[in-house]
Amino acid sequence: LSEVLWTLPENKNQLRFNQAMLKQDQRYKAANIHASESFFSISAQVKTHENHKTVIELVSSVPNAKIYFTIDGSKPDIHSSLYSNPVEIDKKTTVRAQTYTGTKKTGKAFSKTYAANIASGLTYAKINQSSWLNGASEYALTDGFFGDVQSLQRWLAFYGADDHQLVLDLKSPVNFSQVNIGILYLPGMRGLITPEITIAVSDDGVHFDSIATYKPAIPADYMRRIIRPEIRFPGVKKQFIKITCKNSGQSEGVKGILENSLLFVDEIEVN
């Protein structure tokens, strides 16, 4: 707090501050005080590209530390790959990493799964999207990130009495045989599972032909969870994909009043 709140701007020094934090952490450990290590956690900056690849840049605040990482699911250690350049992936991949100062681990281990597929980095049109949650960016459904149950930041919400639609432009005709989409079941906030998902394709973005229908299992309880339907069909070569999620109807809102339900969706995968 002293560095941020009352140190004069001309006297602020991020490197000095990071070194002081590392020394303080060592004092805590020597005194057997289990302080939070969030400051030393690895963070990631992610970019998706229209070449269907996702690039992950790993960043650590620990001075003179080295990051070791894996992309094969194994636990990283000092014998793993040494991070020096952003990691580029071309398929769904779990990146695991650990910061080391010398031979000692510093901070918590990092582990996150990212998407890379035909849809990565592409824009899309939305019908009935709620103005409340937009997924943090216009690429929220193709930015390589998967949403989680702890935060709504990465989720895009649809709302209304009609069915919900997404139209994805692949830029040119592409071969694919599977579409996946994440759905968050959050009944406490009227976030329900769509009873039916329809996949339609088109050459011109105007005339669509339905090629697959999927009916997810509807939970009987009220526990929040994520489902990721994998909708497979005979391979096609098309430029446009329309995903239609049937409206779930109404559910109880505030004070037991029936209101239109919400549909929370995240990363679209096309393979």
GROMACS .gro file of C-alpha atoms in nm:
model
  271
    1LEU     CA    1   0.000   0.000   0.000
    2SER     CA    2   0.284   0.242   0.080
    3GLU     CA    3   0.422   0.198  -0.272
    4VAL     CA    4   0.086   0.258  -0.436
    5LEU     CA    5  -0.083   0.516  -0.213
    6TRP     CA    6   0.173   0.757  -0.073
    7THR     CA    7   0.501   0.704  -0.256
    8LEU     CA    8   0.559   0.997  -0.489
    9PRO     CA    9   0.527   0.905  -0.859
   10GLU     CA   10   0.890   0.995  -0.930
   11ASN     CA   11   1.005   0.760  -0.651
   12LYS     CA   12   0.804   0.456  -0.756
   13ASN     CA   13   1.013   0.166  -0.877
   14GLN     CA   14   0.838  -0.157  -0.977
   15LEU     CA   15   1.155  -0.369  -0.977
   16ARG     CA   16   1.253  -0.251  -0.628
   17PHE     CA   17   0.901  -0.319  -0.507
   18ASN     CA   18   0.904  -0.672  -0.653
   19GLN     CA   19   1.239  -0.747  -0.486
   20ALA     CA   20   1.105  -0.620  -0.153
   21MET     CA   21   0.800  -0.842  -0.187
   22LEU     CA   22   1.021  -1.145  -0.251
   23LYS     CA   23   1.232  -1.073   0.060
   24GLN     CA   24   0.920  -1.023   0.271
   25ASP     CA   25   0.781  -1.355   0.149
   26GLN     CA   26   1.106  -1.525   0.255
   27ARG     CA   27   1.068  -1.371   0.604
   28TYR     CA   28   0.712  -1.502   0.628
   29LYS     CA   29   0.822  -1.852   0.534
   30ALA     CA   30   1.107  -1.842   0.790
   31ALA     CA   31   0.853  -1.746   1.056
   32ASN     CA   32   0.616  -2.021   0.939
   33ILE     CA   33   0.356  -1.762   0.840
   34HIS     CA   34   0.141  -1.880   0.551
   35ALA     CA   35   0.086  -1.555   0.363
   36SER     CA   36  -0.092  -1.531   0.030
   37GLU     CA   37   0.133  -1.597  -0.270
   38SER     CA   38  -0.101  -1.437  -0.523
   39PHE     CA   39   0.153  -1.161  -0.596
   40PHE     CA   40   0.394  -1.425  -0.725
   41SER     CA   41   0.136  -1.607  -0.937
   42ILE     CA   42   0.197  -1.638  -1.308
   43SER     CA   43  -0.042  -1.440  -1.525
   44ALA     CA   44  -0.116  -1.492  -1.892
   45GLN     CA   45  -0.193  -1.264  -2.183
   46VAL     CA   46  -0.371  -1.438  -2.469
   47LYS     CA   47  -0.421  -1.349  -2.834
   48THR     CA   48  -0.613  -1.544  -3.094
   49HIS     CA   49  -0.547  -1.513  -3.465
   50GLU     CA   50  -0.752  -1.586  -3.774
   51ASN     CA   51  -0.494  -1.849  -3.869
   52HIS     CA   52  -0.671  -2.064  -3.605
   53LYS     CA   53  -0.385  -2.037  -3.358
   54THR     CA   54  -0.376  -1.901  -3.003
   55VAL     CA   55  -0.068  -1.737  -2.850
   56ILE     CA   56  -0.015  -1.738  -2.472
   57GLU     CA   57   0.235  -1.503  -2.308
   58LEU     CA   58   0.332  -1.598  -1.952
   59VAL     CA   59   0.433  -1.322  -1.710
   60SER     CA   60   0.583  -1.333  -1.359
   61SER     CA   61   0.646  -1.048  -1.112
   62VAL     CA   62   0.924  -1.241  -0.939
   63PRO     CA   63   1.266  -1.076  -0.998
   64ASN     CA   64   1.522  -1.293  -1.181
   65ALA     CA   65   1.284  -1.588  -1.180
   66LYS     CA   66   1.249  -1.849  -1.451
   67ILE     CA   67   0.925  -2.001  -1.572
   68TYR     CA   68   0.914  -2.368  -1.668
   69PHE     CA   69   0.609  -2.498  -1.851
   70THR     CA   70   0.447  -2.800  -2.015
   71ILE     CA   71   0.170  -2.844  -2.273
   72ASP     CA   72   0.136  -3.222  -2.247
   73GLY     CA   73  -0.053  -3.224  -1.916
   74SER     CA   74   0.248  -3.316  -1.703
   75LYS     CA   75   0.347  -3.125  -1.389
   76PRO     CA   76   0.619  -2.867  -1.465
   77ASP     CA   77   0.955  -2.867  -1.287
   78ILE     CA   78   1.307  -2.741  -1.358
   79HIS     CA   79   1.349  -3.018  -1.616
   80SER     CA   80   1.051  -2.894  -1.819
   81SER     CA   81   1.070  -2.645  -2.107
   82LEU     CA   82   1.215  -2.308  -2.005
   83TYR     CA   83   0.982  -2.027  -2.105
   84SER     CA   84   1.145  -1.766  -2.329
   85ASN     CA   85   0.888  -1.685  -2.597
   86PRO     CA   86   0.506  -1.688  -2.612
   87VAL     CA   87   0.355  -2.035  -2.645
   88GLU     CA   88   0.164  -2.094  -2.970
   89ILE     CA   89  -0.102  -2.365  -2.985
   90ASP     CA   90  -0.321  -2.490  -3.270
   91LYS     CA   91  -0.560  -2.711  -3.070
   92LYS     CA   92  -0.725  -2.721  -2.728
   93THR     CA   93  -0.431  -2.731  -2.486
   94THR     CA   94  -0.368  -2.715  -2.112
   95VAL     CA   95  -0.071  -2.492  -2.030
   96ARG     CA   96   0.090  -2.565  -1.692
   97ALA     CA   97   0.373  -2.353  -1.552
   98GLN     CA   98   0.577  -2.294  -1.238
   99THR     CA   99   0.807  -2.009  -1.137
  100TYR     CA  100   1.148  -2.094  -0.991
  101THR     CA  101   1.409  -1.880  -0.819
  102GLY     CA  102   1.717  -2.094  -0.854
  103THR     CA  103   1.591  -2.442  -0.768
  104LYS     CA  104   1.311  -2.321  -0.537
  105LYS     CA  105   0.950  -2.288  -0.641
  106THR     CA  106   0.804  -1.942  -0.602
  107GLY     CA  107   0.429  -1.885  -0.599
  108LYS     CA  108   0.151  -2.121  -0.695
  109ALA     CA  109   0.153  -2.346  -0.997
  110PHE     CA  110  -0.029  -2.214  -1.304
  111SER     CA  111  -0.268  -2.432  -1.502
  112LYS     CA  112  -0.523  -2.321  -1.760
  113THR     CA  113  -0.680  -2.470  -2.070
  114TYR     CA  114  -0.704  -2.262  -2.387
  115ALA     CA  115  -0.888  -2.311  -2.715
  116ALA     CA  116  -0.745  -2.301  -3.066
  117ASN     CA  117  -0.960  -2.410  -3.358
  118ILE     CA  118  -1.127  -2.295  -3.679
  119ALA     CA  119  -1.339  -2.038  -3.492
  120SER     CA  120  -1.055  -1.879  -3.292
  121GLY     CA  121  -1.020  -1.504  -3.336
  122LEU     CA  122  -1.331  -1.466  -3.553
  123THR     CA  123  -1.623  -1.226  -3.503
  124TYR     CA  124  -1.987  -1.330  -3.486
  125ALA     CA  125  -2.339  -1.187  -3.490
  126LYS     CA  126  -2.568  -1.229  -3.188
  127ILE     CA  127  -2.947  -1.227  -3.159
  128ASN     CA  128  -3.116  -1.164  -2.819
  129GLN     CA  129  -2.793  -1.094  -2.634
  130SER     CA  130  -2.843  -0.932  -2.294
  131SER     CA  131  -2.681  -0.592  -2.242
  132TRP     CA  132  -2.585  -0.709  -1.893
  133LEU     CA  133  -2.306  -0.956  -1.975
  134ASN     CA  134  -2.105  -0.929  -2.296
  135GLY     CA  135  -1.814  -1.160  -2.216
  136ALA     CA  136  -1.564  -0.872  -2.173
  137SER     CA  137  -1.496  -0.827  -2.547
  138GLU     CA  138  -1.644  -0.863  -2.896
  139TYR     CA  139  -1.440  -1.185  -2.930
  140ALA     CA  140  -1.564  -1.334  -2.602
  141LEU     CA  141  -1.676  -1.658  -2.768
  142THR     CA  142  -1.366  -1.703  -2.984
  143ASP     CA  143  -1.084  -1.553  -2.772
  144GLY     CA  144  -0.931  -1.882  -2.653
  145PHE     CA  145  -1.063  -1.854  -2.295
  146PHE     CA  146  -1.302  -2.095  -2.127
  147GLY     CA  147  -1.538  -1.958  -1.863
  148ASP     CA  148  -1.552  -2.099  -1.510
  149VAL     CA  149  -1.813  -2.124  -1.234
  150GLN     CA  150  -1.635  -1.874  -1.004
  151SER     CA  151  -1.677  -1.569  -1.225
  152LEU     CA  152  -1.923  -1.443  -1.487
  153GLN     CA  153  -1.660  -1.224  -1.654
  154ARG     CA  154  -1.602  -1.454  -1.952
  155TRP     CA  155  -1.967  -1.545  -2.007
  156LEU     CA  156  -2.200  -1.391  -2.261
  157ALA     CA  157  -2.568  -1.377  -2.160
  158PHE     CA  158  -2.874  -1.409  -2.383
  159TYR     CA  159  -3.214  -1.290  -2.268
  160GLY     CA  160  -3.563  -1.265  -2.412
  161ALA     CA  161  -3.872  -1.461  -2.508
  162ASP     CA  162  -3.739  -1.577  -2.846
  163ASP     CA  163  -3.475  -1.836  -2.932
  164HIS     CA  164  -3.110  -1.728  -2.907
  165GLN     CA  165  -2.884  -1.730  -3.212
  166LEU     CA  166  -2.518  -1.690  -3.302
  167VAL     CA  167  -2.390  -1.662  -3.659
  168LEU     CA  168  -2.021  -1.725  -3.715
  169ASP     CA  169  -1.842  -1.623  -4.036
  170LEU     CA  170  -1.542  -1.848  -4.106
  171LYS     CA  171  -1.424  -1.603  -4.379
  172SER     CA  172  -1.407  -1.877  -4.643
  173PRO     CA  173  -1.547  -2.229  -4.694
  174VAL     CA  174  -1.384  -2.464  -4.442
  175ASN     CA  175  -1.418  -2.835  -4.369
  176PHE     CA  176  -1.555  -2.920  -4.023
  177SER     CA  177  -1.760  -3.191  -3.852
  178GLN     CA  178  -1.804  -3.074  -3.492
  179VAL     CA  179  -1.925  -2.767  -3.301
  180ASN     CA  180  -1.886  -2.727  -2.923
  181ILE     CA  181  -2.024  -2.451  -2.703
  182GLY     CA  182  -2.003  -2.401  -2.326
  183ILE     CA  183  -2.319  -2.337  -2.123
  184LEU     CA  184  -2.331  -2.228  -1.758
  185TYR     CA  185  -2.617  -2.367  -1.548
  186LEU     CA  186  -2.683  -2.102  -1.285
  187PRO     CA  187  -3.043  -2.145  -1.165
  188GLY     CA  188  -3.000  -1.899  -0.878
  189MET     CA  189  -2.968  -1.624  -1.143
  190ARG     CA  190  -3.221  -1.779  -1.385
  191GLY     CA  191  -2.939  -1.921  -1.599
  192LEU     CA  192  -3.086  -2.239  -1.746
  193ILE     CA  193  -2.974  -2.507  -1.992
  194THR     CA  194  -3.124  -2.472  -2.338
  195PRO     CA  195  -3.347  -2.771  -2.418
  196GLU     CA  196  -3.225  -2.790  -2.777
  197ILE     CA  197  -2.930  -2.674  -2.988
  198THR     CA  198  -2.952  -2.665  -3.367
  199ILE     CA  199  -2.655  -2.627  -3.602
  200ALA     CA  200  -2.720  -2.485  -3.950
  201VAL     CA  201  -2.470  -2.398  -4.224
  202SER     CA  202  -2.462  -2.168  -4.525
  203ASP     CA  203  -2.251  -2.062  -4.822
  204ASP     CA  204  -2.380  -1.705  -4.834
  205GLY     CA  205  -2.486  -1.624  -4.475
  206VAL     CA  206  -2.849  -1.587  -4.585
  207HIS     CA  207  -2.982  -1.931  -4.672
  208PHE     CA  208  -2.907  -2.188  -4.400
  209ASP     CA  209  -2.956  -2.565  -4.392
  210SER     CA  210  -2.993  -2.747  -4.060
  211ILE     CA  211  -2.743  -3.032  -4.023
  212ALA     CA  212  -2.756  -3.133  -3.654
  213THR     CA  213  -2.974  -3.112  -3.344
  214TYR     CA  214  -2.863  -3.179  -2.988
  215LYS     CA  215  -3.075  -3.201  -2.672
  216PRO     CA  216  -2.868  -3.150  -2.354
  217ALA     CA  217  -2.961  -3.326  -2.032
  218ILE     CA  218  -3.150  -3.084  -1.806
  219PRO     CA  219  -3.024  -3.092  -1.443
  220ALA     CA  220  -3.278  -3.184  -1.177
  221ASP     CA  221  -3.091  -3.004  -0.899
  222TYR     CA  222  -2.983  -2.645  -0.834
  223MET     CA  223  -2.605  -2.690  -0.829
  224ARG     CA  224  -2.422  -2.454  -1.065
  225ARG     CA  225  -2.217  -2.632  -1.331
  226ILE     CA  226  -2.078  -2.604  -1.681
  227ILE     CA  227  -2.174  -2.832  -1.968
  228ARG     CA  228  -1.989  -2.834  -2.300
  229PRO     CA  229  -2.201  -3.013  -2.562
  230GLU     CA  230  -1.995  -3.168  -2.842
  231ILE     CA  231  -2.221  -3.172  -3.146
  232ARG     CA  232  -2.091  -3.403  -3.419
  233PHE     CA  233  -2.222  -3.449  -3.774
  234PRO     CA  234  -2.102  -3.569  -4.118
  235GLY     CA  235  -1.828  -3.338  -4.244
  236VAL     CA  236  -1.928  -3.030  -4.445
  237LYS     CA  237  -1.743  -2.748  -4.620
  238LYS     CA  238  -1.920  -2.418  -4.549
  239GLN     CA  239  -1.841  -2.055  -4.460
  240PHE     CA  240  -2.121  -1.968  -4.217
  241ILE     CA  241  -2.246  -2.147  -3.905
  242LYS     CA  242  -2.568  -2.060  -3.722
  243ILE     CA  243  -2.609  -2.191  -3.368
  244THR     CA  244  -2.967  -2.170  -3.239
  245CYS     CA  245  -3.039  -2.237  -2.873
  246LYS     CA  246  -3.405  -2.290  -2.795
  247ASN     CA  247  -3.545  -2.058  -2.531
  248SER     CA  248  -3.583  -2.219  -2.189
  249GLY     CA  249  -3.896  -2.020  -2.105
  250GLN     CA  250  -3.951  -1.847  -1.773
  251SER     CA  251  -3.816  -1.916  -1.426
  252GLU     CA  252  -3.863  -1.765  -1.084
  253GLY     CA  253  -3.684  -1.436  -1.033
  254VAL     CA  254  -3.682  -1.191  -0.746
  255LYS     CA  255  -3.968  -1.243  -0.496
  256GLY     CA  256  -4.087  -1.551  -0.686
  257ILE     CA  257  -4.200  -1.354  -0.992
  258LEU     CA  258  -4.173  -1.541  -1.322
  259GLU     CA  259  -3.924  -1.380  -1.560
  260ASN     CA  260  -3.755  -1.476  -1.887
  261SER     CA  261  -3.462  -1.709  -1.823
  262LEU     CA  262  -3.101  -1.634  -1.919
  263LEU     CA  263  -2.863  -1.839  -2.130
  264PHE     CA  264  -2.493  -1.807  -2.037
  265VAL     CA  265  -2.254  -1.925  -2.310
  266ASP     CA  266  -1.879  -1.916  -2.364
  267GLU     CA  267  -1.613  -2.042  -2.605
  268ILE     CA  268  -1.727  -2.180  -2.941
  269GLU     CA  269  -1.508  -2.455  -3.086
  270VAL     CA  270  -1.529  -2.565  -3.449
  271ASN     CA  271  -1.326  -2.864  -3.566
   0.00000   0.00000   0.00000
